[in-house]
Amino acid sequence: MQLRYSIFGESHGPGIGVVLEGLPSGLVVDMDFIESEMNRRRAKKGGLSTPRLEEDRPEIISGVFEGRTTGTPLCAMIRNGNTISSDYTRTMNLARPSHADYTGRVRYGGYNDYRGGGHFSGRLTAPLVFAGALAKLWLAEQGVRVGGHILRLGPVEDIPFDLVHVSPDQFGEIAARTLPTISEEACEQMQQVIQQARTSLTSVGGIIQIAVTGMPVGIGSPDDSLEGIISRNMFAVPAVKGIEFGLGFGFGSAYGHEVNDPMRMDGDRVIFLTNNNGGILGGISSGMPVIFQVVIKPTASISREQQTIDMVNHTNAQLQIKGRHDPCILSRATVVVEAATALSIMQALRDQ
Amino acid sequence: MQLRYSIFGESHGPGIGVVLEGLPSGLVVDMDFIESEMNRRRAKKGGLSTPRLEEDRPEIISGVFEGRTTGTPLCAMIRNGNTISSDYTRTMNLARPSHADYTGRVRYGGYNDYRGGGHFSGRLTAPLVFAGALAKLWLAEQGVRVGGHILRLGPVEDIPFDLVHVSPDQFGEIAARTLPTISEEACEQMQQVIQQARTSLTSVGGIIQIAVTGMPVGIGSPDDSLEGIISRNMFAVPAVKGIEFGLGFGFGSAYGHEVNDPMRMDGDRVIFLTNNNGGILGGISSGMPVIFQVVIKPTASISREQQTIDMVNHTNAQLQIKGRHDPCILSRATVVVEAATALSIMQALRDQ
Amino acid sequence: MQLRYSIFGESHGPGIGVVLEGLPSGLVVDMDFIESEMNRRRAKKGGLSTPRLEEDRPEIISGVFEGRTTGTPLCAMIRNGNTISSDYTRTMNLARPSHADYTGRVRYGGYNDYRGGGHFSGRLTAPLVFAGALAKLWLAEQGVRVGGHILRLGPVEDIPFDLVHVSPDQFGEIAARTLPTISEEACEQMQQVIQQARTSLTSVGGIIQIAVTGMPVGIGSPDDSLEGIISRNMFAVPAVKGIEFGLGFGFGSAYGHEVNDPMRMDGDRVIFLTNNNGGILGGISSGMPVIFQVVIKPTASISREQQTIDMVNHTNAQLQIKGRHDPCILSRATVVVEAATALSIMQALRDQ
Amino acid sequence: MQLRYSIFGESHGPGIGVVLEGLPSGLVVDMDFIESEMNRRRAKKGGLSTPRLEEDRPEIISGVFEGRTTGTPLCAMIRNGNTISSDYTRTMNLARPSHADYTGRVRYGGYNDYRGGGHFSGRLTAPLVFAGALAKLWLAEQGVRVGGHILRLGPVEDIPFDLVHVSPDQFGEIAARTLPTISEEACEQMQQVIQQARTSLTSVGGIIQIAVTGMPVGIGSPDDSLEGIISRNMFAVPAVKGIEFGLGFGFGSAYGHEVNDPMRMDGDRVIFLTNNNGGILGGISSGMPVIFQVVIKPTASISREQQTIDMVNHTNAQLQIKGRHDPCILSRATVVVEAATALSIMQALRDQ
């Protein structure tokens, strides 16, 4: 049965959550692990992220019995706390640049919940992380692991994953840092860039790199490619504006003899000496690590004055967004992108 | 009814084709336009592409009556000519690096048709172009146009589309060149790069940029984003390894105040002064041109000797691919990527 | 966007509910109407149904803002009350005949929640009625109405709907009776049959007839027929074992000249003089009322001793189900079947 | 990967066919068996069916290599012969009662191919039988068999399948008769009824009963029931107007203690002493034979004069259909209904 997930909720409505259909039965729902993943998404202290407190304890409503999945639809819900919606009335007619305020309004005929971004809010990534944590638990049983790090943040670059030799042992180390990076130095420089962005009343974008290890050969199809499955889920994550596999856009200035991945027998095993294709050939996994990068645009909400429009009165307006906002979501986005990856890989594996 | 298309066929089987379901009825099937699109995909003379002759005349089997779509499933088929399959027996066990030979073999348990790449062959893009041409005809009725050019080919860059002011008037001019570029100079330099690649027995990759003009506001959803619909179809096109919208990976080193697109009223119309988001916000079209780039890896088949394996005997092997192969598919791929775009946009529009 | 609904929950878990995706935005969510529909599903007093009290107040978690649908996923949830699960431990290993205990156990590897039927419980029809009520509100705006009655209950037959002249005016009258019937006499006789079944420690089945009025012509497709859409949703309703449209199984002993529906012009309108086809021809609505019958098997839970097996010890066993159970669910099932119908018709209409 | 099939074509267009996606690879495509199934659908001699000759040799275009499925999309096509379309011009504006002429015209805005019923033609069941034959070949490898017979034809009833003990050994015997029946006497009486219908210039309906043997336990889901999967495919078969499982509509006048299926251990195996539920409980297979009945309405085309309308001039009209038409399609429909069954069961099995 195909794995399917539906995320529901609005930032300032009664709650947010997710329904998963097509889960296997008998999966142990390790709430400690799930909680640790939810924690990775939470705002960090020390000015590296938004100081707004979020509890985000998911309650499992259905689909789990005596600590294991039943196989029937699993619903988990997070109640929204006492949000002060009156904050929003003053600026509710003003479209925030680079946000979905205007497109959402047109799409839903003006009936969408505008408070805090409504269904477009980054808060909706909390149930996605919950669902992704479940997927990771199942994948771990198959020997498949998903990890990510911030490859770039503004001008700072981290050391990339080794496309051939990336190991899940690195993932825990990365997640333990203040920001998820491979290099300690990059971690510190990125923190400085974030602080500078904050003091400059702006925000900063970056690139997340993901690795999936332990991937079996032969998953995906030419007509329903593994890249396509991943990318469709990825573009439902707010702020994602691009995805590339392996060498990605680097292929655009490359020559075939430089980037074709040579193959060899390693005893009984087929290996590739390089992995420029990011573990996928013809839409199908090659057995090498699946590696890809997604770009996250700078947080749209910045405190500088911006040119915009009043959507109700159809006039030009100037907007200065109040309140504290994340100058950079790359750290929190890493676990979100991992979650969307884990769900995609599980969908592809369960479909075969 | 949702638009759906299924591409079938193998390179050296009886034929290839496509079935489209969910087409509107009454659409005039302009065979001249379809033929002109099919021609853009055909191999060019003058050494810029593979000299193998292909006729690729699609026969419409169903779904068209008296020159218009009936609304019931449309099947179009292209017979394969007298292909010499014996060419393949000598190397059939050797996996061509960067091809799907190995992953396809594992995926299909060794039962897939290996001749000429089988279902993975670039030939399968011919029915895709046919289907895309139909989609373009329907989109034109809605005032929506799709065009593309080679933004990069190896070391050569073309002038990018103006993200705000791109016009469909450019599309014809681009398509008329030897290679689809905006700049005449880039066109000539790219030809040289291709010739050098050929003489160096290698191949070269590139980037295609696509623009969709006349796009209405409000198409797509946060949970089923326009970017996601496009990307899923795009990664079913052979050799595509990445996609980015608007500024794309450029967002990764950008600051919010530089890249947030300011909004203004232009009379009654809402406009964006810049279009770094590539015409999509929150997964929904903004009314600005939808602009994105896809990267095409260098043609996998090159004549240099490569390290590979014998998939049957499980031994290391050296492979030297015989025959003439395209050193660069960017030119032919442009109309293919346009076709996948047109189908995606039509799917999104028909779904709302 | 396609309308989709997912029902989640287990009878004795934390709660049950539904997520609807693809709803239109701006629909007024008339909670009084929804509550009245939910009431129709509730157990009746006077021994005609199970005396167990159920509150079943749905809480809307998402997708509604200021009394209207937002167009984003709508989740509604019903908390389960203080259910006494210890009731079930004594018989949890015994498969109740005609229930899904055994098939569910095999399907879900023994991990499904067995208490009170778990996800198979009739309680899960409460969120279905909620969703159906929403669909009815939308259909009413299009002039489409859905109504049903008990056509047969054990040996008692009600007057059938007039296939040509059925009017929505009848629906309120039917719903106002103790049991939903057209004939007052049938209503009384059916009550007696139910009481006899109760005192005989058995249960009784029946047939529900549904009429959809105001249906536009041209909805459905030969390949995705309106009958097929309705039937797929209908067989997800517990206890449904058959569906027939119009004359239905009566066609099996009929001759063409007797049952072909003659057509006439009625001014500018096309009418059918008879409606043996139940308002659907070639899978497409004809503009006549859509009429069909579904059969509901007798409640599986009866108090007589029954032969069964112990699923854990793999031994034969005798089962005597304790507690009060509905001897007949036809009355409550009528609004459930109406709900599944309303959702099906809305799916078909929204898809075109 | 989910099994999906799309049937395309029009009765008087260039051809008809089917594309199957999600087939397993390596299945031996036994063309003799496929041909024998196609033969069962062909018109019979001796006046029992339409004398129009049809060749209907399917050509496999893709998805088969060296006699086995490749696992990539399989397209099979049947060319339409030299059909004389001019026959239709005289009556093309007249809607044939009980046909889809009128609903199809409205659905497709008048652009559908009206000749010979176009996409609604019974001819489209030929590719369905082809696809069903493939499904039967795969099912046979799993030990699953599908067979059917005419349970009723007008006033004549055949002996029903034994719900518990039906055996695939019967299927060949049934298929070998002039009409597919269990009882020789019923076969003869049915032939007489058909001849009488012919001489009376009318047609006659009937009921087909299907049995699936060797079905494993646990296939299907409560939310996506096995009955629902079968019924959705079944209502895409022309002339099907109802479906019931096991006792079906008989449940409507039954009492629980009479029809609940008692369970016993038979050594290690779980068995049901009766099979009123037709092998499905809670939407999930029980391991007993899956048994159901579908009703086929009398052939719509009869030679008697009928009241209808002129769809172009919007006037009343009388229609007398010329040409020889099947007075009864039950015999040919049996293999068609078997095919839709086999595809449904394969879909359900492949999905788990």
Short mmCIF file of N, CA and C in Angstrom, two decimals, chain C residues 283-336:
data_model
loop_
_atom_site.label_atom_id
_atom_site.label_comp_id
_atom_site.label_asym_id
_atom_site.label_seq_id
_atom_site.Cartn_x
_atom_site.Cartn_y
_atom_site.Cartn_z
N GLY C 283 -21.63 5.47 -17.76
CA GLY C 283 -20.82 5.99 -16.66
C GLY C 283 -20.99 7.48 -16.42
N ILE C 284 -21.91 8.11 -17.19
CA ILE C 284 -22.08 9.56 -17.18
C ILE C 284 -23.51 9.90 -16.78
N SER C 285 -23.68 10.93 -15.97
CA SER C 285 -25.02 11.31 -15.52
C SER C 285 -25.87 11.77 -16.69
N SER C 286 -27.16 11.41 -16.65
CA SER C 286 -28.08 11.72 -17.75
C SER C 286 -28.96 12.92 -17.46
N GLY C 287 -28.87 13.47 -16.25
CA GLY C 287 -29.74 14.57 -15.88
C GLY C 287 -30.99 14.10 -15.14
N MET C 288 -31.28 12.81 -15.21
CA MET C 288 -32.37 12.23 -14.42
C MET C 288 -31.84 11.98 -13.00
N PRO C 289 -32.74 11.78 -12.04
CA PRO C 289 -32.24 11.49 -10.69
C PRO C 289 -31.30 10.28 -10.70
N VAL C 290 -30.21 10.40 -9.96
CA VAL C 290 -29.33 9.24 -9.78
C VAL C 290 -29.92 8.41 -8.64
N ILE C 291 -30.29 7.18 -8.95
CA ILE C 291 -30.97 6.33 -7.97
C ILE C 291 -30.24 5.00 -7.86
N PHE C 292 -29.98 4.61 -6.64
CA PHE C 292 -29.34 3.29 -6.47
C PHE C 292 -29.71 2.71 -5.12
N GLN C 293 -29.46 1.40 -4.99
CA GLN C 293 -29.74 0.68 -3.76
C GLN C 293 -28.46 0.02 -3.24
N VAL C 294 -28.29 0.07 -1.93
CA VAL C 294 -27.19 -0.69 -1.33
C VAL C 294 -27.77 -1.62 -0.28
N VAL C 295 -27.18 -2.79 -0.21
CA VAL C 295 -27.67 -3.75 0.78
C VAL C 295 -26.73 -3.74 1.99
N ILE C 296 -27.36 -3.77 3.15
CA ILE C 296 -26.64 -3.75 4.43
C ILE C 296 -26.87 -5.10 5.10
N LYS C 297 -25.79 -5.80 5.42
CA LYS C 297 -25.98 -7.12 6.03
C LYS C 297 -26.43 -6.97 7.48
N PRO C 298 -27.05 -8.01 8.04
CA PRO C 298 -27.46 -7.92 9.45
C PRO C 298 -26.25 -7.64 10.34
N THR C 299 -26.46 -6.86 11.41
CA THR C 299 -25.37 -6.59 12.34
C THR C 299 -24.70 -7.91 12.71
N ALA C 300 -23.39 -7.92 12.63
CA ALA C 300 -22.66 -9.17 12.88
C ALA C 300 -22.76 -9.58 14.35
N SER C 301 -22.76 -8.61 15.26
CA SER C 301 -22.77 -8.92 16.70
C SER C 301 -24.17 -9.33 17.16
N ILE C 302 -24.32 -10.59 17.46
CA ILE C 302 -25.58 -11.09 18.02
C ILE C 302 -25.27 -11.84 19.31
N SER C 303 -26.30 -11.96 20.15
CA SER C 303 -26.06 -12.52 21.48
C SER C 303 -26.16 -14.05 21.51
N ARG C 304 -26.60 -14.64 20.42
CA ARG C 304 -26.64 -16.10 20.41
C ARG C 304 -25.22 -16.68 20.39
N GLU C 305 -25.12 -17.88 20.89
CA GLU C 305 -23.83 -18.54 20.86
C GLU C 305 -23.46 -18.89 19.42
N GLN C 306 -22.20 -18.63 19.07
CA GLN C 306 -21.76 -18.89 17.71
C GLN C 306 -20.45 -19.68 17.71
N GLN C 307 -20.29 -20.44 16.63
CA GLN C 307 -19.04 -21.20 16.45
C GLN C 307 -17.96 -20.30 15.91
N THR C 308 -16.81 -20.34 16.54
CA THR C 308 -15.72 -19.53 16.01
C THR C 308 -14.38 -20.15 16.40
N ILE C 309 -13.32 -19.37 16.28
CA ILE C 309 -11.98 -19.87 16.61
C ILE C 309 -11.29 -18.91 17.57
N ASP C 310 -10.34 -19.46 18.30
CA ASP C 310 -9.43 -18.66 19.10
C ASP C 310 -8.22 -18.38 18.20
N MET C 311 -8.01 -17.10 17.90
CA MET C 311 -7.00 -16.74 16.90
C MET C 311 -5.58 -16.88 17.42
N VAL C 312 -5.43 -16.90 18.73
CA VAL C 312 -4.09 -17.00 19.30
C VAL C 312 -3.71 -18.46 19.56
N ASN C 313 -4.67 -19.19 20.11
CA ASN C 313 -4.39 -20.59 20.44
C ASN C 313 -4.74 -21.55 19.31
N HIS C 314 -5.35 -21.02 18.25
CA HIS C 314 -5.68 -21.84 17.09
C HIS C 314 -6.53 -23.05 17.48
N THR C 315 -7.56 -22.77 18.23
CA THR C 315 -8.49 -23.83 18.63
C THR C 315 -9.91 -23.39 18.30
N ASN C 316 -10.79 -24.34 18.21
CA ASN C 316 -12.21 -24.01 18.07
C ASN C 316 -12.72 -23.41 19.37
N ALA C 317 -13.75 -22.58 19.25
CA ALA C 317 -14.31 -21.93 20.43
C ALA C 317 -15.76 -21.61 20.18
N GLN C 318 -16.49 -21.40 21.27
CA GLN C 318 -17.86 -20.90 21.19
C GLN C 318 -17.84 -19.46 21.69
N LEU C 319 -18.58 -18.61 21.03
CA LEU C 319 -18.58 -17.20 21.41
C LEU C 319 -20.00 -16.73 21.71
N GLN C 320 -20.15 -16.08 22.87
CA GLN C 320 -21.43 -15.45 23.15
C GLN C 320 -21.13 -13.98 23.45
N ILE C 321 -21.52 -13.11 22.53
CA ILE C 321 -21.17 -11.69 22.65
C ILE C 321 -22.06 -11.06 23.71
N LYS C 322 -21.43 -10.43 24.69
CA LYS C 322 -22.16 -9.76 25.77
C LYS C 322 -22.42 -8.32 25.38
N GLY C 323 -23.21 -7.67 26.18
CA GLY C 323 -23.47 -6.25 25.96
C GLY C 323 -24.62 -6.05 25.00
N ARG C 324 -25.15 -4.85 24.98
CA ARG C 324 -26.28 -4.57 24.10
C ARG C 324 -25.76 -4.11 22.75
N HIS C 325 -26.29 -4.68 21.72
CA HIS C 325 -25.86 -4.32 20.37
C HIS C 325 -27.07 -4.00 19.53
N ASP C 326 -26.87 -3.12 18.58
CA ASP C 326 -27.92 -2.78 17.62
C ASP C 326 -28.42 -4.04 16.93
N PRO C 327 -29.69 -4.37 17.01
CA PRO C 327 -30.16 -5.51 16.21
C PRO C 327 -30.31 -5.12 14.74
N CYS C 328 -30.26 -3.82 14.45
CA CYS C 328 -30.46 -3.36 13.07
C CYS C 328 -29.84 -1.98 12.93
N ILE C 329 -28.97 -1.80 11.96
CA ILE C 329 -28.32 -0.50 11.81
C ILE C 329 -28.87 0.27 10.62
N LEU C 330 -29.94 -0.22 10.02
CA LEU C 330 -30.42 0.41 8.79
C LEU C 330 -30.73 1.88 8.97
N SER C 331 -31.34 2.21 10.11
CA SER C 331 -31.74 3.60 10.32
C SER C 331 -30.52 4.50 10.39
N ARG C 332 -29.57 4.13 11.22
CA ARG C 332 -28.35 4.92 11.34
C ARG C 332 -27.53 4.87 10.04
N ALA C 333 -27.61 3.73 9.34
CA ALA C 333 -26.80 3.59 8.12
C ALA C 333 -27.31 4.48 7.00
N THR C 334 -28.58 4.86 7.06
CA THR C 334 -29.13 5.66 5.95
C THR C 334 -28.38 6.97 5.79
N VAL C 335 -28.14 7.68 6.88
CA VAL C 335 -27.42 8.95 6.77
C VAL C 335 -25.95 8.72 6.43
N VAL C 336 -25.41 7.57 6.82
CA VAL C 336 -24.02 7.24 6.48
C VAL C 336 -23.90 7.01 4.96
#
